[in-house]
CSV table of C-alpha atoms and ligand atoms in Angstrom, one decimal:
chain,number,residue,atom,x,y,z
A,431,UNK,CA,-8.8,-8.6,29.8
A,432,UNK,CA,-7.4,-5.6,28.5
A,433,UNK,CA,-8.7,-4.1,25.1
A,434,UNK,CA,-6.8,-1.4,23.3
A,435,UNK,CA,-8.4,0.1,20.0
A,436,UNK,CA,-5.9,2.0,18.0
A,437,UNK,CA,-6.5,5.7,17.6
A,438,UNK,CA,-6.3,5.8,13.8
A,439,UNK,CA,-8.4,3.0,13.2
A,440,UNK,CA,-11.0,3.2,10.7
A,441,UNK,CA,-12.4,6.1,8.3
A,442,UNK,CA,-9.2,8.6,7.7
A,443,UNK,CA,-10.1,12.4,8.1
A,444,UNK,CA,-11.2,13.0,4.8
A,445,UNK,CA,-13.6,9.8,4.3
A,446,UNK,CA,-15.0,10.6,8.2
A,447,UNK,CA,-15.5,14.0,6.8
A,448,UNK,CA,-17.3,13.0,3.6
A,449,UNK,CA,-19.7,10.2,5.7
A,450,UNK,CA,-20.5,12.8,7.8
A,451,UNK,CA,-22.0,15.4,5.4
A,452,UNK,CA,-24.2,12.5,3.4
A,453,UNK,CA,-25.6,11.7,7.1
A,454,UNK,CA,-26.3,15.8,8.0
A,455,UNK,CA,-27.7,16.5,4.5
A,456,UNK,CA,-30.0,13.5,5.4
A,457,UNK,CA,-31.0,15.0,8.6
A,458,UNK,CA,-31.6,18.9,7.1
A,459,UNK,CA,-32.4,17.9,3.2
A,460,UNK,CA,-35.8,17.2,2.4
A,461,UNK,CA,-35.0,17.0,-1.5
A,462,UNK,CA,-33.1,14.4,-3.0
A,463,UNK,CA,-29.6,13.5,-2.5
A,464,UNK,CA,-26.8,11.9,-4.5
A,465,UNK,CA,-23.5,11.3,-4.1
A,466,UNK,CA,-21.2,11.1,-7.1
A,467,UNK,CA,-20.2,8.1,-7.3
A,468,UNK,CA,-20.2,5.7,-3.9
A,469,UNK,CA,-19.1,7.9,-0.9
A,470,UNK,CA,-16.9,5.2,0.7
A,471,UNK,CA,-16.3,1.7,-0.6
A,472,UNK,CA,-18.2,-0.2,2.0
A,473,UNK,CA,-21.6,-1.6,1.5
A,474,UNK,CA,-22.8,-1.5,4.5
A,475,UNK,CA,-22.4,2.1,4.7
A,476,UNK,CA,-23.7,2.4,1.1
A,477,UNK,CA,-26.7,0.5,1.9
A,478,UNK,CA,-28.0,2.1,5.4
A,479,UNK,CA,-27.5,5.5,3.2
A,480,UNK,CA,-29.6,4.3,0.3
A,481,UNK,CA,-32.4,3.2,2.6
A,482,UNK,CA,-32.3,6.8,3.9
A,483,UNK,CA,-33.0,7.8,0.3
A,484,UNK,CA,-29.7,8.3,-0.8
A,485,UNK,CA,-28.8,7.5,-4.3
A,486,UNK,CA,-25.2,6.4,-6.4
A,487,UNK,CA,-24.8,8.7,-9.4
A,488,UNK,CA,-22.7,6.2,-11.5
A,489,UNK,CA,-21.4,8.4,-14.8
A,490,UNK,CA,-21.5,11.5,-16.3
A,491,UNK,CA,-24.4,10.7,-18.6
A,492,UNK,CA,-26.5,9.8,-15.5
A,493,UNK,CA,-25.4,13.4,-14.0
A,494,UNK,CA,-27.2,14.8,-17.0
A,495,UNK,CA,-30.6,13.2,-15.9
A,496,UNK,CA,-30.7,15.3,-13.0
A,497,UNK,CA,-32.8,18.5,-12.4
A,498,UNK,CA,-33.2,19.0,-9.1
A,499,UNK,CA,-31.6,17.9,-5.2
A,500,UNK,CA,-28.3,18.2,-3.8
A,501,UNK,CA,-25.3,16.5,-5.1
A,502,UNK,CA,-22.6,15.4,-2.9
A,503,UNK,CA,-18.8,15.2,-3.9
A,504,UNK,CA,-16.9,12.6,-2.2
A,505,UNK,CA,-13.4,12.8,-0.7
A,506,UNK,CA,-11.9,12.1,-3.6
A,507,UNK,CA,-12.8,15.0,-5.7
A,508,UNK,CA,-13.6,15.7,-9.1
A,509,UNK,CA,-12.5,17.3,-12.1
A,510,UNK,CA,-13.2,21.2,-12.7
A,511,UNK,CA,-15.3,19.4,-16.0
A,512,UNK,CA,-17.3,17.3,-14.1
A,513,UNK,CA,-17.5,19.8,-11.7
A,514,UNK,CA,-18.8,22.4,-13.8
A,515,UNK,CA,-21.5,19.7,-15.0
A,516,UNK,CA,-23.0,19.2,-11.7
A,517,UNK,CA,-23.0,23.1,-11.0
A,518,UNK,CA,-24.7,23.5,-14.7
A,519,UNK,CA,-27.3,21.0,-12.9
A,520,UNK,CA,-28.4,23.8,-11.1
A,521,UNK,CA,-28.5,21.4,-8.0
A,522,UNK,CA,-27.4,22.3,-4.3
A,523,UNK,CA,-23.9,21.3,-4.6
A,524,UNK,CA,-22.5,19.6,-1.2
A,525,UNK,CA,-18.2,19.5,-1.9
A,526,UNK,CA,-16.7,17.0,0.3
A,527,UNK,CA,-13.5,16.6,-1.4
A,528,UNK,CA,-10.8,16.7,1.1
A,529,UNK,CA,-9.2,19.5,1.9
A,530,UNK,CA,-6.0,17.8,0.9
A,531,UNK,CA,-6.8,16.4,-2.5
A,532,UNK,CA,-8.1,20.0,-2.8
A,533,UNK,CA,-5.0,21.3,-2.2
A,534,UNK,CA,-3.6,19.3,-5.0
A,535,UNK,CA,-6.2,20.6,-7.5
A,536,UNK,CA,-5.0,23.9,-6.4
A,537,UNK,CA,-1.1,23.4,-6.9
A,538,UNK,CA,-2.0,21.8,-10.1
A,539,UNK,CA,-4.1,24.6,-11.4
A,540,UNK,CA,-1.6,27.4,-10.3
A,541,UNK,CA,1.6,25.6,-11.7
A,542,UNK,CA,0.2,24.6,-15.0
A,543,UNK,CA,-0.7,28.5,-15.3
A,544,UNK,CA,2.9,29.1,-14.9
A,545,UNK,CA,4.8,27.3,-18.1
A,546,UNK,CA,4.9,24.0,-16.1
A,547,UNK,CA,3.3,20.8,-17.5
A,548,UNK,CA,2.1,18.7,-14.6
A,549,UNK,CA,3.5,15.3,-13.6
A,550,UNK,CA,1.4,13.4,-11.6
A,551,UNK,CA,2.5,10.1,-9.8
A,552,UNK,CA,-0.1,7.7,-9.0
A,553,UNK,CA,-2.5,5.2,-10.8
A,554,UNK,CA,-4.6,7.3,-14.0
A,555,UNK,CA,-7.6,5.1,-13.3
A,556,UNK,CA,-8.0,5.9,-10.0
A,557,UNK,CA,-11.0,8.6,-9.4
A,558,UNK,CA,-8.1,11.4,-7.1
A,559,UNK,CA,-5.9,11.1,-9.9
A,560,UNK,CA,-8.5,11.7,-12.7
A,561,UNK,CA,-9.8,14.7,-10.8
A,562,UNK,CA,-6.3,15.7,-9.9
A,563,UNK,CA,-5.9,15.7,-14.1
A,564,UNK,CA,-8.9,17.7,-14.3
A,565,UNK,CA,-7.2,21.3,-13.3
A,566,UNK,CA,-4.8,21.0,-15.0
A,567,UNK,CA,-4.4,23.4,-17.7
A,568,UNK,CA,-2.8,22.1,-20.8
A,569,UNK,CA,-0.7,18.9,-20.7
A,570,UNK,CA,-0.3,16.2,-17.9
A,571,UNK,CA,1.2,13.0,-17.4
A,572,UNK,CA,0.2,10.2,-15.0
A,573,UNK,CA,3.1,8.0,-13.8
A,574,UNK,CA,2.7,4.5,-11.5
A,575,UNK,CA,6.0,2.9,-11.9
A,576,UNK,CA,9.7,3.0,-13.6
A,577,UNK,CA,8.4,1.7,-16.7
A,578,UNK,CA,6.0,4.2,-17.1
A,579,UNK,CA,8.9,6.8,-17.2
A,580,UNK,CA,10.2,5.8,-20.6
A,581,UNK,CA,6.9,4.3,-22.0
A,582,UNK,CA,5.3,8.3,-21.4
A,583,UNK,CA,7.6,9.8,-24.0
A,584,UNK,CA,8.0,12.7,-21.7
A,585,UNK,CA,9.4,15.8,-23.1
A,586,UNK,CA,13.0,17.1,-21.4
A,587,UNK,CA,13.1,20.3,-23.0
A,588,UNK,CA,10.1,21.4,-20.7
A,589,UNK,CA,9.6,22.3,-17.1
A,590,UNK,CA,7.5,20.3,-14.6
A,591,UNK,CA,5.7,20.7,-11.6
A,592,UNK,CA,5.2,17.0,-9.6
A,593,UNK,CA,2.6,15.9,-7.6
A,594,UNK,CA,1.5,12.5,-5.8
A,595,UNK,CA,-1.9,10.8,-5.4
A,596,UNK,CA,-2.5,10.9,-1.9
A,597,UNK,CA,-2.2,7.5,-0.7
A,598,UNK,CA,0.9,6.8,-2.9
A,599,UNK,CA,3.4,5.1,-0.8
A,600,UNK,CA,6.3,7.6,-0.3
A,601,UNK,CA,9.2,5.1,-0.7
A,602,UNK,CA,8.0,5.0,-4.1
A,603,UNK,CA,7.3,7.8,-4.6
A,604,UNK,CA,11.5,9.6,-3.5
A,605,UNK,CA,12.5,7.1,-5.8
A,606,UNK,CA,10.7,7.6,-8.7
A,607,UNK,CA,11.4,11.2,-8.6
A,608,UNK,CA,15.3,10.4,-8.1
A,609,UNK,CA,15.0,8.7,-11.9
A,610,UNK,CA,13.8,11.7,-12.9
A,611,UNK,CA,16.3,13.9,-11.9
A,612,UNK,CA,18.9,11.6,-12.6
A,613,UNK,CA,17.7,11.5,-16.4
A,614,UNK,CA,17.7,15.7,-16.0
A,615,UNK,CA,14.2,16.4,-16.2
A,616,UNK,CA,13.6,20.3,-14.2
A,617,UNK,CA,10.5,18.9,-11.8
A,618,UNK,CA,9.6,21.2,-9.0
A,619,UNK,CA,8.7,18.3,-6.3
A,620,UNK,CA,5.7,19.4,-4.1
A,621,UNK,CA,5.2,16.3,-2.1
A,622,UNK,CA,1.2,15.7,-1.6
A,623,UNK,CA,1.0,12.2,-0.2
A,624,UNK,CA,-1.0,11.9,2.9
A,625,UNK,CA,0.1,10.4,6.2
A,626,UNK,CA,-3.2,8.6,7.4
A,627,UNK,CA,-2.3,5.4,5.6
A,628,UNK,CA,1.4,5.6,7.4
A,629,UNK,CA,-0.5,6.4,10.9
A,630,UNK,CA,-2.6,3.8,11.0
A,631,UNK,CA,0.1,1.2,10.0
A,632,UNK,CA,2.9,2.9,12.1
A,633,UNK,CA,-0.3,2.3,15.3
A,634,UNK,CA,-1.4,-0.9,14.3
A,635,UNK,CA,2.7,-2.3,13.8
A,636,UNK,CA,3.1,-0.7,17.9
A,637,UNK,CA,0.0,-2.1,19.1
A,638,UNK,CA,0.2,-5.6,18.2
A,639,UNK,CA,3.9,-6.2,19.4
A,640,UNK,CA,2.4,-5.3,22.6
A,641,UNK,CA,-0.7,-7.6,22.9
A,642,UNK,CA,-1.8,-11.3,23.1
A,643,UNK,CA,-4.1,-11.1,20.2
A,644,UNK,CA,-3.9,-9.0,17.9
A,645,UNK,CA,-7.8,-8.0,15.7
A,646,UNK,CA,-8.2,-6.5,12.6
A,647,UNK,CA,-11.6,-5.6,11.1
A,648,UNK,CA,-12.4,-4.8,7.4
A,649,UNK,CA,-13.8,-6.2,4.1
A,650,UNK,CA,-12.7,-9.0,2.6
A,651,UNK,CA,-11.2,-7.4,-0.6
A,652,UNK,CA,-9.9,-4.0,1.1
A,653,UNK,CA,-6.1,-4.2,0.3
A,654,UNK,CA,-5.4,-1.6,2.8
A,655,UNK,CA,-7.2,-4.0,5.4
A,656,UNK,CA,-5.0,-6.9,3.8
A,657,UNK,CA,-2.1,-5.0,4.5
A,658,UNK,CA,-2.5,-4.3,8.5
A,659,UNK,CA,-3.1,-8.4,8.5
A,660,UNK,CA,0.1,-8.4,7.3
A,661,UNK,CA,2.3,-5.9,9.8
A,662,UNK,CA,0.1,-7.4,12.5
A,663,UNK,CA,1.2,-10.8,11.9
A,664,UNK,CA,4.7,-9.9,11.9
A,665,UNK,CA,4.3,-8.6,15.2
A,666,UNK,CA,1.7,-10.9,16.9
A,667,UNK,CA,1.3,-14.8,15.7
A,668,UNK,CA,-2.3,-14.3,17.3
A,669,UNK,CA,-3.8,-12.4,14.7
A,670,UNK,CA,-7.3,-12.3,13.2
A,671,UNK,CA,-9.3,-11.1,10.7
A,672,UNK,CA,-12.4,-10.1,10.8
A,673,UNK,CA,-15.5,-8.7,8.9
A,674,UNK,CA,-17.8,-7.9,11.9
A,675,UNK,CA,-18.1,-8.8,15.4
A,676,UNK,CA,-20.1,-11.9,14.7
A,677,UNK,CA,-16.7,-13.5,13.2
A,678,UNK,CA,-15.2,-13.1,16.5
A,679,UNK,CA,-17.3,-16.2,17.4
A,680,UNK,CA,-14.5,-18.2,15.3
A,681,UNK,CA,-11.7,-17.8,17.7
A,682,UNK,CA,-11.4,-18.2,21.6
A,683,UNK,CA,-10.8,-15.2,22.9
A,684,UNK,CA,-10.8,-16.0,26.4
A,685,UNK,CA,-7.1,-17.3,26.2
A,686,UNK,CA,-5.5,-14.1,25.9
A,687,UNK,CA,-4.8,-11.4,28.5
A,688,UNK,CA,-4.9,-8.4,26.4
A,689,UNK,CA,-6.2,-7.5,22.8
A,690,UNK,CA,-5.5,-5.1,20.4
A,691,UNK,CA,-7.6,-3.7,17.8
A,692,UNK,CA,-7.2,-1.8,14.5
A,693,UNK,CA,-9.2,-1.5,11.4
A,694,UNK,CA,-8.5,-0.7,7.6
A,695,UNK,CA,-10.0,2.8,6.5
A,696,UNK,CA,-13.3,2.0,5.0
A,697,UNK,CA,-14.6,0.6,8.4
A,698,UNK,CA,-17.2,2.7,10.0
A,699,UNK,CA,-16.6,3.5,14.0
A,700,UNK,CA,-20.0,1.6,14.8
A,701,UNK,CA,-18.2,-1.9,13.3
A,702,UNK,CA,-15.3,-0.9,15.6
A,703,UNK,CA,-17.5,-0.3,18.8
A,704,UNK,CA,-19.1,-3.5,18.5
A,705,UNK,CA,-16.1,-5.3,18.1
A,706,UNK,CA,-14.2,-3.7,20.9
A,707,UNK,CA,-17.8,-4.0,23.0
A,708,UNK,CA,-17.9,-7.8,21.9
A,709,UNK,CA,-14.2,-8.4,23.3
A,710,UNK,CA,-14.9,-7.0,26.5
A,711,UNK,CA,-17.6,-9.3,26.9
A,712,UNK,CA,-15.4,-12.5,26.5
B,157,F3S,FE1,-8.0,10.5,3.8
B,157,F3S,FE2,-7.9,12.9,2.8
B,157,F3S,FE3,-5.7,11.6,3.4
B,157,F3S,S1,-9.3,11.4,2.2
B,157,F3S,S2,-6.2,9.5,3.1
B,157,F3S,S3,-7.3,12.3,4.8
B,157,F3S,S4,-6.0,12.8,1.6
């Protein structure tokens, strides 16, 4: 049987990056370690870290309790507020924001110093975007949909530099910023969505119009996991989904010449191995 695990499976750049430096500080720290907020939503992960000591900061307030260790930032990032907390900690400060939501931070810092208020498209709640908000100097605006556009009350007379969360989906994105120029707001457009998302769809969409059976591992509530089920299933009417490699006891495996594998981006690589290792067993 033939087994082909896509390339972009799994942990994007950024969240691999982020994983990695809780696991080193582990190895090299003998002080206590947090990570603000959890480093990647998977429990499994989150749990083999906290039995290695590890612990969740969960808010603000709790950030105030601490006095000593090293504090991790995750791949998300953090506002220049909260940021300034943990460094007033006087804690060991780990940043594992990625480099490309640091970026953003950047561009948003720079432009708003410039006579530009900042739009921002993506979801407010979400942590990127609320750290995104946080360097901005003076006024910003937070934009998910069409609605939004008119609810905002956003100010023509003024000038506007526009950013994306980065895992904003870019049709969406070009055509929320054509209503904006077609109602004549001046936006300078820097475009800041990431490809990894796109990648790993583009991979899994090939992949699975080429094979027999078609797997795709993550957790049960990961939308982005829900959504390679999807373009799999277009593609190959012998698609499953699974959590680990003990699921793949549910299906018969043995039927199928070859099998393709993908996985949403909160699945670690050692999930991955033992799936792809459990195939080539069947
Ligand atoms: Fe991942 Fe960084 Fe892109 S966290 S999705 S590589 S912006």
């Amino acid at each position: 049987m033939e087994v082909r695990v896509a390339k972009s499976a799994g942990f994007c750049f950024g969240v691999q990056r982020a994983v990695d430096s809780v696991y080193h500080e582990i190895e090299v720290n003998d002080g206590k370690i947090y990570t603000f907020g959890p480093i990647i939503h998977n429990e499994q992960v989150v749990n083999d870290l906290q039995s290695k000591g590890v612990q969740v900061i969960e808010s603000e307030e709790e950030l105030e309790q601490i006095t000593d260790g090293t504090v991790i930032i995750r791949s998300h990032g953090v506002s220049r507020a909260v940021y300034e907390k943990i460094l007033s900690r006087g804690v060991k400060i780990v940043d594992a924001t990625c480099p490309f939501v640091k970026k953003i931070h950047n561009i948003v810092d720079e432009e708003s110093l410039k006579d530009r208020e900042i739009i921002i498209i993506g979801n407010d709640k979400h942590p990127e975007v609320e750290g995104i908000r946080g360097w901005v100097n003076g006024t910003s605006f937070v934009i998910n949909d069409e609605k939004q556009i008119n609810e905002k009350c956003i100010p023509k007379e003024n000038k506007y530099s526009l950013v994306s969360q980065t895992t904003f989906n870019h049709n969406k994105f070009k055509y929320l910023v054509e209503i904006m120029r077609k109602k004549g707001y001046d936006i300078n457009v820097v475009n800041t969505i990431c490809n990894a998302t796109n990648v790993r769809q583009v991979e899994a969409k090939e992949i699975a119009s080429d094979v027999d059976a078609m797997i795709v591992i993550g957790g049960k509530n990961s939308s982005n996991t829900q959504k390679l089920v999807e373009i799999c299933s277009e593609q190959c009417e012998n698609t499953f989904f699974v959590q680990t490699a003990a699921d793949l006891n549910a299906y018969d495996l043995k039927a199928f010449q070859s099998i393709g594998i993908t996985a949403g981006a909160s699945t670690p690589k050692n999930i991955i191995e033992e799936v792809h290792t459990e195939c080539q067993k069947k």
